[in-house]
Amino acid sequence: YDNKNDFDHQTYSVGLQAEFHLGNRAAQAELSVAKKQQLQQILNLESIKTQILTDVNISINNLNTRYSIIAASRDAAEAYADSFKSFIQKEDANAALTASFLNLKIDALERLSRSQQSYANAVYEYNISVLNFHRAQGTLLRYNNIKLAELPVR
């Protein structure tokens, strides 16, 4: 230890520095969660879209069915009305008012009444189908000419 202040000795130093990035695991985990949430929202949106399309298609089919029922009910009511009119015409022509004639006339009137009731019910069901169609489309308020006013933002 006597030469420690002489400064005539040589020293060597070798250094090595290594760096290993462990990554920003917290940020990567947040990004992964965000991507999964985004994918879930996209899948939810597709599911809602599919459900809306299904509801609209069902409503259209129901609307078409109800419309054809109206036509059939109207035709039946017109046929029963013609049948009943023939009894009225026979009665106006002074046909014999026998019990069987009156019974047939009453039967014709009952069939006419039932057919008109069926026609009215078909029109009612068609109108409900129109309502359901616009509800499925999301245009029910516009169909009924209802406008919602927005409150001003304060």
XYZ file of N, CA and C in Angstrom:
462
model
N 0.807 -1.176 0.000
C 0.000 0.000 0.000
C 0.857 1.249 0.000
N 2.079 1.122 -0.096
C 2.951 2.294 -0.082
C 2.847 3.073 -1.374
N 2.535 2.458 -2.507
C 2.528 3.146 -3.796
C 1.141 3.668 -4.155
N 0.285 3.687 -3.291
C -1.048 4.056 -3.693
C -1.153 5.500 -4.104
N -0.233 6.316 -3.718
C -0.306 7.718 -4.110
C 0.670 8.030 -5.231
N 1.351 7.078 -5.812
C 2.365 7.318 -6.831
C 1.771 7.567 -8.209
N 0.717 7.124 -8.504
C 0.026 7.243 -9.801
C 0.854 6.695 -10.950
N 1.720 5.769 -10.700
C 2.501 5.195 -11.785
C 2.043 3.775 -12.114
N 0.889 3.406 -11.734
C 0.402 2.078 -12.094
C -0.733 2.224 -13.125
N -0.920 1.248 -13.892
C -1.920 1.276 -14.952
C -3.134 0.464 -14.503
N -4.234 0.995 -14.818
C -5.464 0.271 -14.517
C -6.269 0.133 -15.795
N -6.924 -0.950 -15.851
C -7.771 -1.211 -17.008
C -9.183 -1.474 -16.515
N -10.101 -1.026 -17.323
C -11.488 -1.263 -16.960
C -12.251 -1.635 -18.233
N -12.988 -2.657 -18.133
C -13.793 -3.097 -19.269
C -15.235 -3.149 -18.769
N -16.125 -2.605 -19.561
C -17.539 -2.617 -19.158
C -18.401 -3.208 -20.265
N -19.413 -3.755 -19.838
C -20.375 -4.339 -20.779
C -21.767 -3.961 -20.280
N -22.528 -3.422 -21.177
C -23.889 -3.036 -20.796
C -24.857 -3.763 -21.711
N -25.791 -4.409 -21.125
C -26.813 -5.139 -21.894
C -28.183 -4.658 -21.439
N -29.085 -4.546 -22.391
C -30.424 -4.075 -22.070
C -31.432 -5.028 -22.701
N -32.343 -5.503 -21.882
C -33.408 -6.386 -22.363
C -34.743 -5.705 -22.096
N -35.471 -5.474 -23.165
C -36.774 -4.841 -22.999
C -37.790 -5.902 -22.604
N -38.372 -5.724 -21.466
C -39.404 -6.644 -21.020
C -40.761 -6.272 -21.620
N -40.801 -5.133 -22.238
C -42.042 -4.706 -22.881
C -42.925 -3.952 -21.907
N -43.866 -3.272 -22.495
C -44.818 -2.525 -21.681
C -46.047 -3.407 -21.525
N -45.947 -4.332 -20.620
C -46.984 -5.348 -20.495
C -48.333 -4.765 -20.106
N -48.360 -3.760 -19.310
C -49.632 -3.163 -18.895
C -50.340 -2.547 -20.103
N -49.598 -1.817 -20.907
C -50.192 -1.194 -22.092
C -50.638 -2.252 -23.100
N -49.847 -3.300 -23.263
C -50.230 -4.370 -24.171
C -51.488 -5.084 -23.677
N -51.596 -5.272 -22.379
C -52.786 -5.918 -21.820
C -54.010 -5.041 -22.025
N -53.869 -3.728 -21.817
C -54.992 -2.806 -22.040
C -55.409 -2.806 -23.509
N -54.434 -2.830 -24.402
C -54.736 -2.869 -25.828
C -55.460 -4.159 -26.191
N -55.008 -5.262 -25.627
C -55.659 -6.544 -25.886
C -57.104 -6.543 -25.388
N -57.326 -6.001 -24.201
C -58.691 -5.915 -23.650
C -59.545 -5.017 -24.527
N -58.995 -3.884 -24.963
C -59.747 -2.954 -25.814
C -60.116 -3.603 -27.153
N -59.188 -4.370 -27.720
C -59.481 -5.055 -28.987
C -60.577 -6.096 -28.806
N -60.531 -6.823 -27.682
C -61.569 -7.822 -27.415
C -62.920 -7.157 -27.194
N -62.935 -6.026 -26.497
C -64.183 -5.300 -26.292
C -64.731 -4.771 -27.608
N -63.854 -4.290 -28.466
C -64.280 -3.800 -29.776
C -64.872 -4.936 -30.599
N -64.242 -6.084 -30.579
C -64.752 -7.245 -31.302
C -66.108 -7.660 -30.750
N -66.262 -7.632 -29.416
C -67.540 -7.975 -28.795
C -68.621 -6.997 -29.230
N -68.311 -5.721 -29.289
C -69.287 -4.721 -29.725
C -69.660 -4.911 -31.193
N -68.700 -5.273 -32.005
C -68.982 -5.541 -33.422
C -69.902 -6.749 -33.546
N -69.635 -7.791 -32.770
C -70.493 -8.977 -32.794
C -71.893 -8.654 -32.288
N -71.996 -7.828 -31.240
C -73.308 -7.405 -30.737
C -74.066 -6.618 -31.793
N -73.364 -5.739 -32.484
C -73.984 -4.946 -33.549
C -74.481 -5.840 -34.674
N -73.692 -6.820 -35.059
C -74.113 -7.763 -36.102
C -75.327 -8.568 -35.654
N -75.347 -8.949 -34.384
C -76.488 -9.692 -33.852
C -77.755 -8.845 -33.885
N -77.635 -7.592 -33.492
C -78.790 -6.681 -33.530
C -79.248 -6.469 -34.969
N -78.311 -6.308 -35.861
C -78.636 -6.114 -37.281
C -79.377 -7.335 -37.830
N -78.902 -8.517 -37.491
C -79.553 -9.745 -37.937
C -80.959 -9.861 -37.360
N -81.115 -9.504 -36.093
C -82.429 -9.554 -35.444
C -83.396 -8.575 -36.101
N -82.924 -7.382 -36.429
C -83.780 -6.388 -37.092
C -84.201 -6.893 -38.464
N -83.266 -7.428 -39.221
C -83.605 -7.954 -40.547
C -84.602 -9.095 -40.457
N -84.426 -9.952 -39.460
C -85.363 -11.055 -39.259
C -86.745 -10.521 -38.907
N -86.793 -9.543 -37.991
C -88.078 -8.964 -37.603
C -88.775 -8.289 -38.791
N -88.012 -7.574 -39.602
C -88.598 -6.903 -40.769
C -89.114 -7.936 -41.773
N -88.341 -8.989 -42.017
C -88.783 -10.029 -42.959
C -90.042 -10.734 -42.464
N -90.090 -11.024 -41.169
C -91.293 -11.646 -40.606
C -92.483 -10.701 -40.755
N -92.256 -9.421 -40.497
C -93.337 -8.440 -40.620
C -93.828 -8.319 -42.060
N -92.912 -8.356 -43.003
C -93.306 -8.277 -44.422
C -94.135 -9.498 -44.807
N -93.682 -10.683 -44.394
C -94.440 -11.898 -44.699
C -95.821 -11.861 -44.053
N -95.889 -11.399 -42.819
C -97.160 -11.289 -42.122
C -98.068 -10.277 -42.819
N -97.489 -9.181 -43.268
C -98.243 -8.151 -43.984
C -98.826 -8.711 -45.280
N -98.021 -9.434 -46.025
C -98.501 -10.030 -47.280
C -99.602 -11.064 -47.018
N -99.422 -11.865 -45.990
C -100.440 -12.870 -45.644
C -101.745 -12.207 -45.264
N -101.666 -11.187 -44.418
C -102.880 -10.486 -43.978
C -103.576 -9.797 -45.149
N -102.791 -9.283 -46.078
C -103.389 -8.625 -47.246
C -104.155 -9.634 -48.100
N -103.583 -10.815 -48.277
C -104.288 -11.830 -49.072
C -105.532 -12.327 -48.351
N -105.496 -12.355 -47.010
C -106.683 -12.742 -46.242
C -107.782 -11.703 -46.418
N -107.398 -10.427 -46.499
C -108.400 -9.374 -46.739
C -109.092 -9.619 -48.070
N -108.319 -9.915 -49.098
C -108.904 -10.135 -50.428
C -109.867 -11.324 -50.406
N -109.458 -12.407 -49.754
C -110.317 -13.595 -49.690
C -111.577 -13.308 -48.876
N -111.429 -12.593 -47.780
C -112.591 -12.261 -46.947
C -113.549 -11.335 -47.681
N -112.998 -10.389 -48.407
C -113.837 -9.464 -49.186
C -114.606 -10.227 -50.257
N -113.926 -11.126 -50.948
C -114.593 -11.913 -51.994
C -115.709 -12.773 -51.395
N -115.444 -13.378 -50.239
C -116.469 -14.202 -49.584
C -117.649 -13.345 -49.152
N -117.369 -12.167 -48.600
C -118.456 -11.277 -48.162
C -119.292 -10.823 -49.358
N -118.647 -10.544 -50.474
C -119.390 -10.139 -51.677
C -120.248 -11.288 -52.192
N -119.720 -12.498 -52.146
C -120.496 -13.656 -52.600
C -121.709 -13.875 -51.701
N -121.534 -13.782 -50.396
C -122.658 -13.948 -49.469
C -123.654 -12.795 -49.598
N -123.160 -11.603 -49.914
C -124.066 -10.472 -50.139
C -124.915 -10.714 -51.375
N -124.305 -11.250 -52.435
C -125.070 -11.572 -53.655
C -126.114 -12.642 -53.367
N -125.712 -13.639 -52.553
C -126.651 -14.692 -52.193
C -127.841 -14.126 -51.423
N -127.562 -13.241 -50.484
C -128.641 -12.651 -49.702
C -129.500 -11.743 -50.574
N -128.876 -11.020 -51.502
C -129.640 -10.147 -52.406
C -130.616 -10.966 -53.254
N -130.229 -12.174 -53.617
C -131.142 -13.004 -54.408
C -132.397 -13.341 -53.606
N -132.263 -13.535 -52.307
C -133.435 -13.781 -51.462
C -134.306 -12.527 -51.375
N -133.661 -11.373 -51.295
C -134.417 -10.112 -51.252
C -135.172 -9.912 -52.562
N -134.499 -10.220 -53.680
C -135.151 -10.066 -54.981
C -136.324 -11.032 -55.134
N -136.157 -12.237 -54.655
C -137.262 -13.201 -54.711
C -138.433 -12.726 -53.850
N -138.103 -12.158 -52.710
C -139.152 -11.652 -51.823
C -139.858 -10.461 -52.458
N -139.088 -9.583 -53.133
C -139.688 -8.431 -53.812
C -140.544 -8.864 -55.002
N -140.215 -10.012 -55.568
C -140.978 -10.531 -56.702
C -142.195 -11.317 -56.228
N -142.549 -11.135 -54.980
C -143.722 -11.777 -54.378
C -143.622 -13.299 -54.378
N -142.453 -13.790 -54.043
C -142.295 -15.243 -53.905
C -143.022 -15.674 -52.636
N -143.364 -16.913 -52.606
C -144.085 -17.435 -51.439
C -143.156 -17.433 -50.231
N -143.610 -16.852 -49.147
C -142.803 -16.757 -47.934
C -143.058 -17.976 -47.059
N -142.509 -19.077 -47.487
C -142.667 -20.310 -46.723
C -141.632 -20.350 -45.606
N -141.795 -21.294 -44.723
C -140.860 -21.442 -43.606
C -139.469 -21.801 -44.099
N -139.386 -22.645 -45.098
C -138.067 -23.026 -45.626
C -137.403 -21.835 -46.325
N -138.190 -21.025 -47.043
C -137.643 -19.834 -47.707
C -137.085 -18.876 -46.649
N -137.888 -18.615 -45.602
C -137.437 -17.703 -44.546
C -136.224 -18.273 -43.804
N -136.199 -19.575 -43.613
C -135.055 -20.209 -42.956
C -133.799 -20.065 -43.804
N -133.920 -20.265 -45.121
C -132.776 -20.096 -46.026
C -132.319 -18.637 -46.063
N -133.295 -17.722 -46.027
C -132.959 -16.286 -46.033
C -132.204 -15.924 -44.749
N -132.648 -16.435 -43.617
C -131.967 -16.159 -42.346
C -130.562 -16.770 -42.348
N -130.431 -17.971 -42.890
C -129.103 -18.594 -42.999
C -128.171 -17.748 -43.870
N -128.723 -17.246 -44.984
C -127.920 -16.401 -45.874
C -127.506 -15.118 -45.163
N -128.412 -14.550 -44.377
C -128.093 -13.334 -43.630
C -127.025 -13.612 -42.566
N -127.108 -14.759 -41.893
C -126.086 -15.121 -40.895
C -124.725 -15.325 -41.548
N -124.701 -15.994 -42.706
C -123.428 -16.183 -43.419
C -122.855 -14.840 -43.855
N -123.736 -13.949 -44.328
C -123.291 -12.613 -44.720
C -122.714 -11.870 -43.516
N -123.393 -11.951 -42.412
C -122.936 -11.275 -41.191
C -121.576 -11.817 -40.748
N -121.421 -13.152 -40.736
C -120.140 -13.754 -40.346
C -119.028 -13.371 -41.325
N -119.357 -13.330 -42.605
C -118.328 -12.990 -43.592
C -117.916 -11.525 -43.468
N -118.873 -10.635 -43.163
C -118.524 -9.229 -42.969
C -117.699 -9.048 -41.691
N -118.024 -9.822 -40.679
C -117.239 -9.784 -39.446
C -115.830 -10.304 -39.715
N -115.726 -11.356 -40.502
C -114.420 -11.902 -40.862
C -113.615 -10.884 -41.670
N -114.284 -10.185 -42.568
C -113.615 -9.152 -43.369
C -113.111 -8.019 -42.466
N -113.962 -7.563 -41.539
C -113.553 -6.495 -40.624
C -112.377 -6.952 -39.766
N -112.402 -8.190 -39.323
C -111.297 -8.727 -38.532
C -110.015 -8.800 -39.365
N -110.145 -9.172 -40.629
C -108.973 -9.244 -41.513
C -108.362 -7.856 -41.715
N -109.211 -6.840 -41.865
C -108.711 -5.469 -42.009
C -108.017 -5.030 -40.719
N -108.617 -5.367 -39.593
C -108.009 -5.044 -38.294
C -106.640 -5.711 -38.168
N -106.561 -6.996 -38.461
C -105.288 -7.723 -38.366
C -104.252 -7.156 -39.339
N -104.695 -6.728 -40.509
C -103.786 -6.116 -41.481
C -103.220 -4.811 -40.910
N -104.082 -4.008 -40.303
C -103.614 -2.749 -39.719
C -102.628 -2.999 -38.586
N -102.856 -4.026 -37.797
C -101.892 -4.398 -36.751
C -100.576 -4.823 -37.396
N -100.653 -5.530 -38.518
C -99.442 -5.952 -39.225
C -98.674 -4.751 -39.765
N -99.398 -3.736 -40.245
C -98.742 -2.508 -40.711
C -98.012 -1.844 -39.542
N -98.676 -1.786 -38.405
C -98.070 -1.217 -37.199
C -96.800 -1.983 -36.824
N -96.876 -3.308 -36.808
C -95.714 -4.137 -36.457
C -94.592 -3.995 -37.476
N -94.956 -3.826 -38.742
C -93.954 -3.631 -39.786
C -93.173 -2.342 -39.536
N -93.889 -1.268 -39.259
C -93.201 0.003 -39.012
C -92.430 -0.028 -37.697
N -92.918 -0.751 -36.719
C -92.185 -0.897 -35.466
C -90.871 -1.650 -35.721
N -90.938 -2.716 -36.523
C -89.726 -3.501 -36.819
C -88.714 -2.677 -37.597
N -89.215 -1.801 -38.465
C -88.319 -0.944 -39.238
C -87.758 0.205 -38.416
N -88.435 0.514 -37.330
C -88.017 1.665 -36.532
C -88.579 2.961 -37.076
N -89.650 2.889 -37.862
C -90.230 4.084 -38.483
C -91.646 4.355 -37.984
N -91.988 3.820 -36.820
C -93.348 3.946 -36.309
C -93.714 5.400 -36.028
N -92.816 6.152 -35.432
C -93.120 7.555 -35.142
C -93.290 8.353 -36.426
N -92.424 8.134 -37.392
C -92.534 8.855 -38.661
C -93.815 8.474 -39.387
N -94.196 7.185 -39.331
C -95.419 6.717 -39.976
C -96.643 7.418 -39.400
N -96.620 7.649 -38.098
C -97.736 8.331 -37.436
C -97.546 9.842 -37.375
N -96.539 10.352 -38.096
C -96.254 11.782 -38.196
C -96.015 12.405 -36.816
N -95.264 11.698 -36.000
C -94.908 12.205 -34.667
C -93.458 12.656 -34.717
N -93.253 13.893 -34.291
C -91.900 14.450 -34.282
C -91.536 14.791 -32.858
N -90.354 14.401 -32.462
C -89.872 14.678 -31.120
C -88.961 15.905 -31.177
N -89.227 16.843 -30.298
C -88.384 18.040 -30.240
C -87.241 17.794 -29.267
N -86.093 18.254 -29.629
C -84.942 18.104 -28.748
C -84.813 19.347 -27.890
N -84.504 19.131 -26.636
C -84.306 20.241 -25.729
C -82.950 20.871 -26.002
N -82.868 22.210 -25.870
C -81.565 22.842 -26.102
C -80.574 22.430 -25.021
N -79.330 22.319 -25.415
C -78.263 21.938 -24.500
C -77.890 23.165 -23.682
N -77.838 23.000 -22.387
C -77.493 24.152 -21.517
C -76.078 24.062 -21.084
